[in-house]
Amino acid sequence: MASVDATDAIPTSVNEASEGWGSPFWWIVGGLTLAFAYMTFFDPPKIHSPEPAKTRKSVQNLRLTRQQLRAYNDSDKSLPILLAVRGVIFDVSPGSRFYGQGGGYALFAGRDATRSLAIASFDAKDLENPSISDLELEPVMALQDWFQSYVSKYERVGILVDENDQPITYPTKFDSPENKKDSANPEEKKEAHEEKKEEVHEEKKEEVHEEKKEEVHEKKKEVHEEKKEEVSEEKKEEVHEEKKEEVHEEKKEEVHE
């Protein structure tokens, strides 16, 4: 059997080499290499990419308990991602890369995040007990900032209710006694504030009116007393003159006698 020199397998000319590279095998290898390079360096990552809005169900005017809210935590991709702040439910689906599964705020999806946002907590116990009645003024004010941020960025789609379908309230230690039942609906709260403002305005008007009335009464009384004093002085002077005149007449008569 004839022996084969290893150098026989090496192309000895440019033409021979080009014939080898033009084979179907090298075309396949080259295509796979280009595809891999594209997927590695040019294809955008698919992780946490927001899903088209049309894939999620649209919701409005919801009245959910905290337990019912948990269904909207991105485990069902057909449902919107919801969370609640101070009893107002927001649709945060547009921010699914943050609130969707694997996102930095996924812990808040489907939950009442009121207390957690106020104290900047990612502890599960603050989601289980979202009361803010024990918080100091600084976290309460921070919560208000968070609430306004959600109002400006996301759509309000409902409110949280208790088992009796009553809106859940979030009283703080800084509320006045008549304001302890803090409305979960900001519009209702604003309306109550305006009504209270109007009441205070009317009370102030009434108080000013009474003060003015009292001032007028005192002034009249003072004028009356001054007038009375003047009359009294005039009367005394008149009596004095009369008396003086009488004495004078008596004196004249006596002298005449």
PDB file of C-alpha atoms in Angstrom:
ATOM      1  CA  MET A   1       0.000   0.000   0.000  1.00  0.00           C
ATOM      2  CA  ALA A   2       1.410   3.426  -0.965  1.00  0.00           C
ATOM      3  CA  SER A   3       2.329   5.725   1.891  1.00  0.00           C
ATOM      4  CA  VAL A   4       0.897   9.259   2.151  1.00  0.00           C
ATOM      5  CA  ASP A   5       3.159  12.138   3.127  1.00  0.00           C
ATOM      6  CA  ALA A   6       1.584  14.570   5.634  1.00  0.00           C
ATOM      7  CA  THR A   7       2.587  17.472   3.411  1.00  0.00           C
ATOM      8  CA  ASP A   8       0.242  16.131   0.718  1.00  0.00           C
ATOM      9  CA  ALA A   9      -2.741  17.326   2.878  1.00  0.00           C
ATOM     10  CA  ILE A  10      -1.528  20.931   2.937  1.00  0.00           C
ATOM     11  CA  PRO A  11      -2.637  23.162  -0.007  1.00  0.00           C
ATOM     12  CA  THR A  12       0.384  24.054  -2.117  1.00  0.00           C
ATOM     13  CA  SER A  13      -1.161  27.041  -3.902  1.00  0.00           C
ATOM     14  CA  VAL A  14      -3.658  29.878  -3.426  1.00  0.00           C
ATOM     15  CA  ASN A  15      -6.022  28.303  -5.940  1.00  0.00           C
ATOM     16  CA  GLU A  16      -5.977  24.953  -4.130  1.00  0.00           C
ATOM     17  CA  ALA A  17      -6.601  26.650  -0.757  1.00  0.00           C
ATOM     18  CA  SER A  18      -9.490  28.691  -2.120  1.00  0.00           C
ATOM     19  CA  GLU A  19     -11.098  25.559  -3.480  1.00  0.00           C
ATOM     20  CA  GLY A  20     -11.038  24.080   0.076  1.00  0.00           C
ATOM     21  CA  TRP A  21     -12.584  27.191   1.701  1.00  0.00           C
ATOM     22  CA  GLY A  22     -15.320  27.298  -0.900  1.00  0.00           C
ATOM     23  CA  SER A  23     -16.656  23.932   0.160  1.00  0.00           C
ATOM     24  CA  PRO A  24     -20.176  23.759   1.821  1.00  0.00           C
ATOM     25  CA  PHE A  25     -18.584  22.794   5.152  1.00  0.00           C
ATOM     26  CA  TRP A  26     -16.754  26.093   5.514  1.00  0.00           C
ATOM     27  CA  TRP A  27     -19.854  28.063   4.469  1.00  0.00           C
ATOM     28  CA  ILE A  28     -21.817  26.397   7.282  1.00  0.00           C
ATOM     29  CA  VAL A  29     -19.051  27.041   9.845  1.00  0.00           C
ATOM     30  CA  GLY A  30     -18.803  30.676   8.779  1.00  0.00           C
ATOM     31  CA  GLY A  31     -22.581  31.200   8.992  1.00  0.00           C
ATOM     32  CA  LEU A  32     -22.803  29.746  12.485  1.00  0.00           C
ATOM     33  CA  THR A  33     -19.887  31.898  13.626  1.00  0.00           C
ATOM     34  CA  LEU A  34     -21.558  35.088  12.347  1.00  0.00           C
ATOM     35  CA  ALA A  35     -24.890  34.140  13.942  1.00  0.00           C
ATOM     36  CA  PHE A  36     -23.223  33.526  17.301  1.00  0.00           C
ATOM     37  CA  ALA A  37     -21.359  36.831  17.111  1.00  0.00           C
ATOM     38  CA  TYR A  38     -24.591  38.720  16.330  1.00  0.00           C
ATOM     39  CA  MET A  39     -26.509  37.138  19.203  1.00  0.00           C
ATOM     40  CA  THR A  40     -23.623  37.811  21.592  1.00  0.00           C
ATOM     41  CA  PHE A  41     -22.776  41.406  20.692  1.00  0.00           C
ATOM     42  CA  PHE A  42     -25.725  42.933  18.832  1.00  0.00           C
ATOM     43  CA  ASP A  43     -28.996  41.228  19.843  1.00  0.00           C
ATOM     44  CA  PRO A  44     -30.611  43.206  22.718  1.00  0.00           C
ATOM     45  CA  PRO A  45     -31.094  41.240  25.974  1.00  0.00           C
ATOM     46  CA  LYS A  46     -34.564  39.817  26.561  1.00  0.00           C
ATOM     47  CA  ILE A  47     -34.354  39.739  30.386  1.00  0.00           C
ATOM     48  CA  HIS A  48     -36.852  42.075  32.121  1.00  0.00           C
ATOM     49  CA  SER A  49     -37.908  43.665  28.821  1.00  0.00           C
ATOM     50  CA  PRO A  50     -41.339  45.295  29.228  1.00  0.00           C
ATOM     51  CA  GLU A  51     -44.074  43.246  27.611  1.00  0.00           C
ATOM     52  CA  PRO A  52     -46.418  44.873  25.103  1.00  0.00           C
ATOM     53  CA  ALA A  53     -49.345  46.492  26.906  1.00  0.00           C
ATOM     54  CA  LYS A  54     -51.808  44.487  24.799  1.00  0.00           C
ATOM     55  CA  THR A  55     -50.668  41.229  26.441  1.00  0.00           C
ATOM     56  CA  ARG A  56     -51.982  42.365  29.835  1.00  0.00           C
ATOM     57  CA  LYS A  57     -55.615  42.814  30.812  1.00  0.00           C
ATOM     58  CA  SER A  58     -56.800  46.385  31.352  1.00  0.00           C
ATOM     59  CA  VAL A  59     -58.500  47.045  34.710  1.00  0.00           C
ATOM     60  CA  GLN A  60     -60.391  49.999  36.207  1.00  0.00           C
ATOM     61  CA  ASN A  61     -62.353  50.883  39.363  1.00  0.00           C
ATOM     62  CA  LEU A  62     -61.084  47.888  41.330  1.00  0.00           C
ATOM     63  CA  ARG A  63     -62.029  47.301  44.956  1.00  0.00           C
ATOM     64  CA  LEU A  64     -59.612  44.664  46.209  1.00  0.00           C
ATOM     65  CA  THR A  65     -58.672  43.279  49.591  1.00  0.00           C
ATOM     66  CA  ARG A  66     -54.973  42.906  50.298  1.00  0.00           C
ATOM     67  CA  GLN A  67     -55.321  39.169  49.747  1.00  0.00           C
ATOM     68  CA  GLN A  68     -56.982  39.677  46.347  1.00  0.00           C
ATOM     69  CA  LEU A  69     -54.282  42.147  45.346  1.00  0.00           C
ATOM     70  CA  ARG A  70     -51.653  39.411  45.582  1.00  0.00           C
ATOM     71  CA  ALA A  71     -52.884  37.843  42.335  1.00  0.00           C
ATOM     72  CA  TYR A  72     -51.445  40.846  40.441  1.00  0.00           C
ATOM     73  CA  ASN A  73     -47.781  40.114  41.207  1.00  0.00           C
ATOM     74  CA  ASP A  74     -46.663  39.213  37.641  1.00  0.00           C
ATOM     75  CA  SER A  75     -47.080  35.475  38.177  1.00  0.00           C
ATOM     76  CA  ASP A  76     -49.912  35.616  35.609  1.00  0.00           C
ATOM     77  CA  LYS A  77     -48.619  37.483  32.555  1.00  0.00           C
ATOM     78  CA  SER A  78     -52.164  38.199  31.353  1.00  0.00           C
ATOM     79  CA  LEU A  79     -52.860  40.362  34.415  1.00  0.00           C
ATOM     80  CA  PRO A  80     -51.430  43.831  35.073  1.00  0.00           C
ATOM     81  CA  ILE A  81     -48.814  44.311  37.772  1.00  0.00           C
ATOM     82  CA  LEU A  82     -50.419  46.223  40.641  1.00  0.00           C
ATOM     83  CA  LEU A  83     -49.340  47.628  43.983  1.00  0.00           C
ATOM     84  CA  ALA A  84     -51.022  49.840  46.574  1.00  0.00           C
ATOM     85  CA  VAL A  85     -49.853  52.979  48.371  1.00  0.00           C
ATOM     86  CA  ARG A  86     -52.039  54.474  51.126  1.00  0.00           C
ATOM     87  CA  GLY A  87     -54.990  52.470  49.881  1.00  0.00           C
ATOM     88  CA  VAL A  88     -54.759  53.563  46.241  1.00  0.00           C
ATOM     89  CA  ILE A  89     -54.021  50.804  43.696  1.00  0.00           C
ATOM     90  CA  PHE A  90     -51.602  51.677  40.873  1.00  0.00           C
ATOM     91  CA  ASP A  91     -50.972  49.797  37.617  1.00  0.00           C
ATOM     92  CA  VAL A  92     -47.159  49.616  37.437  1.00  0.00           C
ATOM     93  CA  SER A  93     -47.073  47.350  34.380  1.00  0.00           C
ATOM     94  CA  PRO A  94     -45.185  50.016  32.352  1.00  0.00           C
ATOM     95  CA  GLY A  95     -42.381  49.582  34.890  1.00  0.00           C
ATOM     96  CA  SER A  96     -42.358  45.778  34.621  1.00  0.00           C
ATOM     97  CA  ARG A  97     -38.562  45.676  34.422  1.00  0.00           C
ATOM     98  CA  PHE A  98     -38.598  47.013  37.998  1.00  0.00           C
ATOM     99  CA  TYR A  99     -41.768  45.413  39.401  1.00  0.00           C
ATOM    100  CA  GLY A 100     -41.922  42.264  37.290  1.00  0.00           C
ATOM    101  CA  GLN A 101     -40.368  38.952  38.346  1.00  0.00           C
ATOM    102  CA  GLY A 102     -36.636  39.425  38.811  1.00  0.00           C
ATOM    103  CA  GLY A 103     -36.911  43.220  39.049  1.00  0.00           C
ATOM    104  CA  GLY A 104     -35.466  45.288  41.872  1.00  0.00           C
ATOM    105  CA  TYR A 105     -38.922  46.140  43.294  1.00  0.00           C
ATOM    106  CA  ALA A 106     -40.615  42.811  42.513  1.00  0.00           C
ATOM    107  CA  LEU A 107     -41.180  42.366  46.255  1.00  0.00           C
ATOM    108  CA  PHE A 108     -43.806  45.148  46.130  1.00  0.00           C
ATOM    109  CA  ALA A 109     -45.796  43.679  43.211  1.00  0.00           C
ATOM    110  CA  GLY A 110     -49.267  42.624  44.339  1.00  0.00           C
ATOM    111  CA  ARG A 111     -48.739  44.103  47.801  1.00  0.00           C
ATOM    112  CA  ASP A 112     -49.612  47.088  49.970  1.00  0.00           C
ATOM    113  CA  ALA A 113     -46.250  48.887  49.950  1.00  0.00           C
ATOM    114  CA  THR A 114     -47.346  51.792  52.179  1.00  0.00           C
ATOM    115  CA  ARG A 115     -45.124  51.164  55.199  1.00  0.00           C
ATOM    116  CA  SER A 116     -42.236  49.734  53.166  1.00  0.00           C
ATOM    117  CA  LEU A 117     -41.956  52.891  51.065  1.00  0.00           C
ATOM    118  CA  ALA A 118     -42.255  55.170  54.093  1.00  0.00           C
ATOM    119  CA  ILE A 119     -39.314  53.582  55.909  1.00  0.00           C
ATOM    120  CA  ALA A 120     -37.397  52.358  52.819  1.00  0.00           C
ATOM    121  CA  SER A 121     -37.732  48.724  53.880  1.00  0.00           C
ATOM    122  CA  PHE A 122     -37.491  45.510  51.861  1.00  0.00           C
ATOM    123  CA  ASP A 123     -38.421  43.426  54.895  1.00  0.00           C
ATOM    124  CA  ALA A 124     -41.408  41.139  54.317  1.00  0.00           C
ATOM    125  CA  LYS A 125     -42.851  41.926  57.764  1.00  0.00           C
ATOM    126  CA  ASP A 126     -43.472  45.535  56.703  1.00  0.00           C
ATOM    127  CA  LEU A 127     -45.569  44.243  53.799  1.00  0.00           C
ATOM    128  CA  GLU A 128     -47.558  42.024  56.138  1.00  0.00           C
ATOM    129  CA  ASN A 129     -48.292  44.936  58.499  1.00  0.00           C
ATOM    130  CA  PRO A 130     -48.432  48.160  56.422  1.00  0.00           C
ATOM    131  CA  SER A 131     -49.738  50.361  59.281  1.00  0.00           C
ATOM    132  CA  ILE A 132     -48.066  53.776  59.632  1.00  0.00           C
ATOM    133  CA  SER A 133     -49.714  54.834  62.908  1.00  0.00           C
ATOM    134  CA  ASP A 134     -46.435  54.525  64.840  1.00  0.00           C
ATOM    135  CA  LEU A 135     -44.210  56.411  62.383  1.00  0.00           C
ATOM    136  CA  GLU A 136     -42.576  59.761  63.057  1.00  0.00           C
ATOM    137  CA  LEU A 137     -43.064  62.816  60.860  1.00  0.00           C
ATOM    138  CA  GLU A 138     -40.054  62.260  58.572  1.00  0.00           C
ATOM    139  CA  PRO A 139     -41.147  58.854  57.185  1.00  0.00           C
ATOM    140  CA  VAL A 140     -44.747  60.083  56.934  1.00  0.00           C
ATOM    141  CA  MET A 141     -43.548  62.985  54.765  1.00  0.00           C
ATOM    142  CA  ALA A 142     -41.353  60.598  52.738  1.00  0.00           C
ATOM    143  CA  LEU A 143     -44.426  58.447  52.091  1.00  0.00           C
ATOM    144  CA  GLN A 144     -46.299  61.479  50.789  1.00  0.00           C
ATOM    145  CA  ASP A 145     -43.461  62.106  48.317  1.00  0.00           C
ATOM    146  CA  TRP A 146     -43.617  58.483  47.171  1.00  0.00           C
ATOM    147  CA  PHE A 147     -47.377  58.723  46.740  1.00  0.00           C
ATOM    148  CA  GLN A 148     -47.089  61.827  44.560  1.00  0.00           C
ATOM    149  CA  SER A 149     -44.412  60.091  42.503  1.00  0.00           C
ATOM    150  CA  TYR A 150     -46.729  57.144  41.779  1.00  0.00           C
ATOM    151  CA  VAL A 151     -49.594  59.512  40.952  1.00  0.00           C
ATOM    152  CA  SER A 152     -47.426  61.260  38.349  1.00  0.00           C
ATOM    153  CA  LYS A 153     -46.037  58.059  36.781  1.00  0.00           C
ATOM    154  CA  TYR A 154     -48.715  55.374  36.939  1.00  0.00           C
ATOM    155  CA  GLU A 155     -52.448  55.006  36.431  1.00  0.00           C
ATOM    156  CA  ARG A 156     -54.733  54.717  39.449  1.00  0.00           C
ATOM    157  CA  VAL A 157     -57.013  51.729  38.907  1.00  0.00           C
ATOM    158  CA  GLY A 158     -58.787  51.220  42.232  1.00  0.00           C
ATOM    159  CA  ILE A 159     -58.663  51.207  46.032  1.00  0.00           C
ATOM    160  CA  LEU A 160     -57.966  48.717  48.797  1.00  0.00           C
ATOM    161  CA  VAL A 161     -60.917  47.635  50.918  1.00  0.00           C
ATOM    162  CA  ASP A 162     -61.333  45.510  54.028  1.00  0.00           C
ATOM    163  CA  GLU A 163     -63.425  42.356  54.326  1.00  0.00           C
ATOM    164  CA  ASN A 164     -66.568  44.511  54.672  1.00  0.00           C
ATOM    165  CA  ASP A 165     -65.788  46.371  51.428  1.00  0.00           C
ATOM    166  CA  GLN A 166     -64.893  49.550  53.317  1.00  0.00           C
ATOM    167  CA  PRO A 167     -61.897  51.621  52.136  1.00  0.00           C
ATOM    168  CA  ILE A 168     -58.779  50.946  54.194  1.00  0.00           C
ATOM    169  CA  THR A 169     -57.491  54.011  56.049  1.00  0.00           C
ATOM    170  CA  TYR A 170     -53.990  54.944  57.181  1.00  0.00           C
ATOM    171  CA  PRO A 171     -54.147  57.194  60.275  1.00  0.00           C
ATOM    172  CA  THR A 172     -50.960  58.665  61.701  1.00  0.00           C
ATOM    173  CA  LYS A 173     -50.105  60.081  65.125  1.00  0.00           C
ATOM    174  CA  PHE A 174     -50.123  63.546  63.544  1.00  0.00           C
ATOM    175  CA  ASP A 175     -53.758  63.503  62.436  1.00  0.00           C
ATOM    176  CA  SER A 176     -56.302  65.650  64.285  1.00  0.00           C
ATOM    177  CA  PRO A 177     -59.072  63.650  66.021  1.00  0.00           C
ATOM    178  CA  GLU A 178     -61.629  64.457  63.325  1.00  0.00           C
ATOM    179  CA  ASN A 179     -59.129  63.450  60.668  1.00  0.00           C
ATOM    180  CA  LYS A 180     -58.275  60.033  62.115  1.00  0.00           C
ATOM    181  CA  LYS A 181     -60.358  58.357  59.432  1.00  0.00           C
ATOM    182  CA  ASP A 182     -58.002  59.332  56.650  1.00  0.00           C
ATOM    183  CA  SER A 183     -59.703  58.766  53.303  1.00  0.00           C
ATOM    184  CA  ALA A 184     -58.110  56.234  50.956  1.00  0.00           C
ATOM    185  CA  ASN A 185     -59.338  58.315  48.034  1.00  0.00           C
ATOM    186  CA  PRO A 186     -57.251  61.473  47.528  1.00  0.00           C
ATOM    187  CA  GLU A 187     -60.170  63.229  45.845  1.00  0.00           C
ATOM    188  CA  GLU A 188     -62.382  62.598  48.875  1.00  0.00           C
ATOM    189  CA  LYS A 189     -59.575  63.770  51.131  1.00  0.00           C
ATOM    190  CA  LYS A 190     -59.178  66.960  49.085  1.00  0.00           C
ATOM    191  CA  GLU A 191     -62.932  67.551  49.193  1.00  0.00           C
ATOM    192  CA  ALA A 192     -62.972  67.037  52.981  1.00  0.00           C
ATOM    193  CA  HIS A 193     -60.071  69.454  53.303  1.00  0.00           C
ATOM    194  CA  GLU A 194     -61.916  72.102  51.287  1.00  0.00           C
ATOM    195  CA  GLU A 195     -65.046  71.612  53.383  1.00  0.00           C
ATOM    196  CA  LYS A 196     -63.013  71.965  56.565  1.00  0.00           C
ATOM    197  CA  LYS A 197     -61.338  75.063  55.169  1.00  0.00           C
ATOM    198  CA  GLU A 198     -64.748  76.538  54.363  1.00  0.00           C
ATOM    199  CA  GLU A 199     -65.998  75.749  57.867  1.00  0.00           C
ATOM    200  CA  VAL A 200     -62.982  77.445  59.422  1.00  0.00           C
ATOM    201  CA  HIS A 201     -63.505  80.434  57.126  1.00  0.00           C
ATOM    202  CA  GLU A 202     -67.155  80.743  58.149  1.00  0.00           C
ATOM    203  CA  GLU A 203     -66.270  80.356  61.807  1.00  0.00           C
ATOM    204  CA  LYS A 204     -63.654  83.052  61.434  1.00  0.00           C
ATOM    205  CA  LYS A 205     -66.127  85.350  59.717  1.00  0.00           C
ATOM    206  CA  GLU A 206     -68.650  84.754  62.482  1.00  0.00           C
ATOM    207  CA  GLU A 207     -66.001  85.380  65.119  1.00  0.00           C
ATOM    208  CA  VAL A 208     -64.889  88.608  63.443  1.00  0.00           C
ATOM    209  CA  HIS A 209     -68.527  89.661  63.103  1.00  0.00           C
ATOM    210  CA  GLU A 210     -69.137  89.045  66.795  1.00  0.00           C
ATOM    211  CA  GLU A 211     -65.961  90.916  67.727  1.00  0.00           C
ATOM    212  CA  LYS A 212     -66.998  93.810  65.525  1.00  0.00           C
ATOM    213  CA  LYS A 213     -70.466  93.748  66.985  1.00  0.00           C
ATOM    214  CA  GLU A 214     -68.992  93.765  70.485  1.00  0.00           C
ATOM    215  CA  GLU A 215     -66.706  96.651  69.587  1.00  0.00           C
ATOM    216  CA  VAL A 216     -69.629  98.652  68.214  1.00  0.00           C
ATOM    217  CA  HIS A 217     -71.665  97.873  71.330  1.00  0.00           C
ATOM    218  CA  GLU A 218     -68.822  98.933  73.606  1.00  0.00           C
ATOM    219  CA  LYS A 219     -68.292 102.076  71.573  1.00  0.00           C
ATOM    220  CA  LYS A 220     -71.963 102.958  71.773  1.00  0.00           C
ATOM    221  CA  LYS A 221     -71.959 102.250  75.460  1.00  0.00           C
ATOM    222  CA  GLU A 222     -68.897 104.412  75.903  1.00  0.00           C
ATOM    223  CA  VAL A 223     -70.460 107.248  73.895  1.00  0.00           C
ATOM    224  CA  HIS A 224     -73.649 106.889  75.899  1.00  0.00           C
ATOM    225  CA  GLU A 225     -71.734 107.106  79.165  1.00  0.00           C
ATOM    226  CA  GLU A 226     -69.804 110.125  77.934  1.00  0.00           C
ATOM    227  CA  LYS A 227     -73.032 111.774  76.861  1.00  0.00           C
ATOM    228  CA  LYS A 228     -74.628 110.925  80.149  1.00  0.00           C
ATOM    229  CA  GLU A 229     -71.637 112.398  81.944  1.00  0.00           C
ATOM    230  CA  GLU A 230     -71.855 115.526  79.854  1.00  0.00           C
ATOM    231  CA  VAL A 231     -75.563 115.875  80.567  1.00  0.00           C
ATOM    232  CA  SER A 232     -74.898 115.315  84.239  1.00  0.00           C
ATOM    233  CA  GLU A 233     -72.229 118.019  84.272  1.00  0.00           C
ATOM    234  CA  GLU A 234     -74.469 120.382  82.387  1.00  0.00           C
ATOM    235  CA  LYS A 235     -77.303 119.612  84.782  1.00  0.00           C
ATOM    236  CA  LYS A 236     -75.071 120.214  87.783  1.00  0.00           C
ATOM    237  CA  GLU A 237     -73.875 123.491  86.338  1.00  0.00           C
ATOM    238  CA  GLU A 238     -77.419 124.541  85.569  1.00  0.00           C
ATOM    239  CA  VAL A 239     -78.563 123.693  89.097  1.00  0.00           C
ATOM    240  CA  HIS A 240     -75.574 125.545  90.451  1.00  0.00           C
ATOM    241  CA  GLU A 241     -76.437 128.634  88.440  1.00  0.00           C
ATOM    242  CA  GLU A 242     -80.054 128.454  89.533  1.00  0.00           C
ATOM    243  CA  LYS A 243     -78.993 128.080  93.110  1.00  0.00           C
ATOM    244  CA  LYS A 244     -76.593 130.947  92.742  1.00  0.00           C
ATOM    245  CA  GLU A 245     -79.341 133.067  91.231  1.00  0.00           C
ATOM    246  CA  GLU A 246     -81.701 132.245  94.067  1.00  0.00           C
ATOM    247  CA  VAL A 247     -79.097 133.138  96.655  1.00  0.00           C
ATOM    248  CA  HIS A 248     -78.435 136.379  94.833  1.00  0.00           C
ATOM    249  CA  GLU A 249     -82.130 137.254  94.765  1.00  0.00           C
ATOM    250  CA  GLU A 250     -82.502 136.422  98.421  1.00  0.00           C
ATOM    251  CA  LYS A 251     -79.518 138.547  99.220  1.00  0.00           C
ATOM    252  CA  LYS A 252     -80.930 141.479  97.286  1.00  0.00           C
ATOM    253  CA  GLU A 253     -84.260 141.149  98.996  1.00  0.00           C
ATOM    254  CA  GLU A 254     -82.644 140.978 102.369  1.00  0.00           C
ATOM    255  CA  VAL A 255     -80.640 144.106 101.688  1.00  0.00           C
ATOM    256  CA  HIS A 256     -83.727 145.827 100.445  1.00  0.00           C
ATOM    257  CA  GLU A 257     -85.574 144.991 103.623  1.00  0.00           C
TER     258      GLU A 257
END
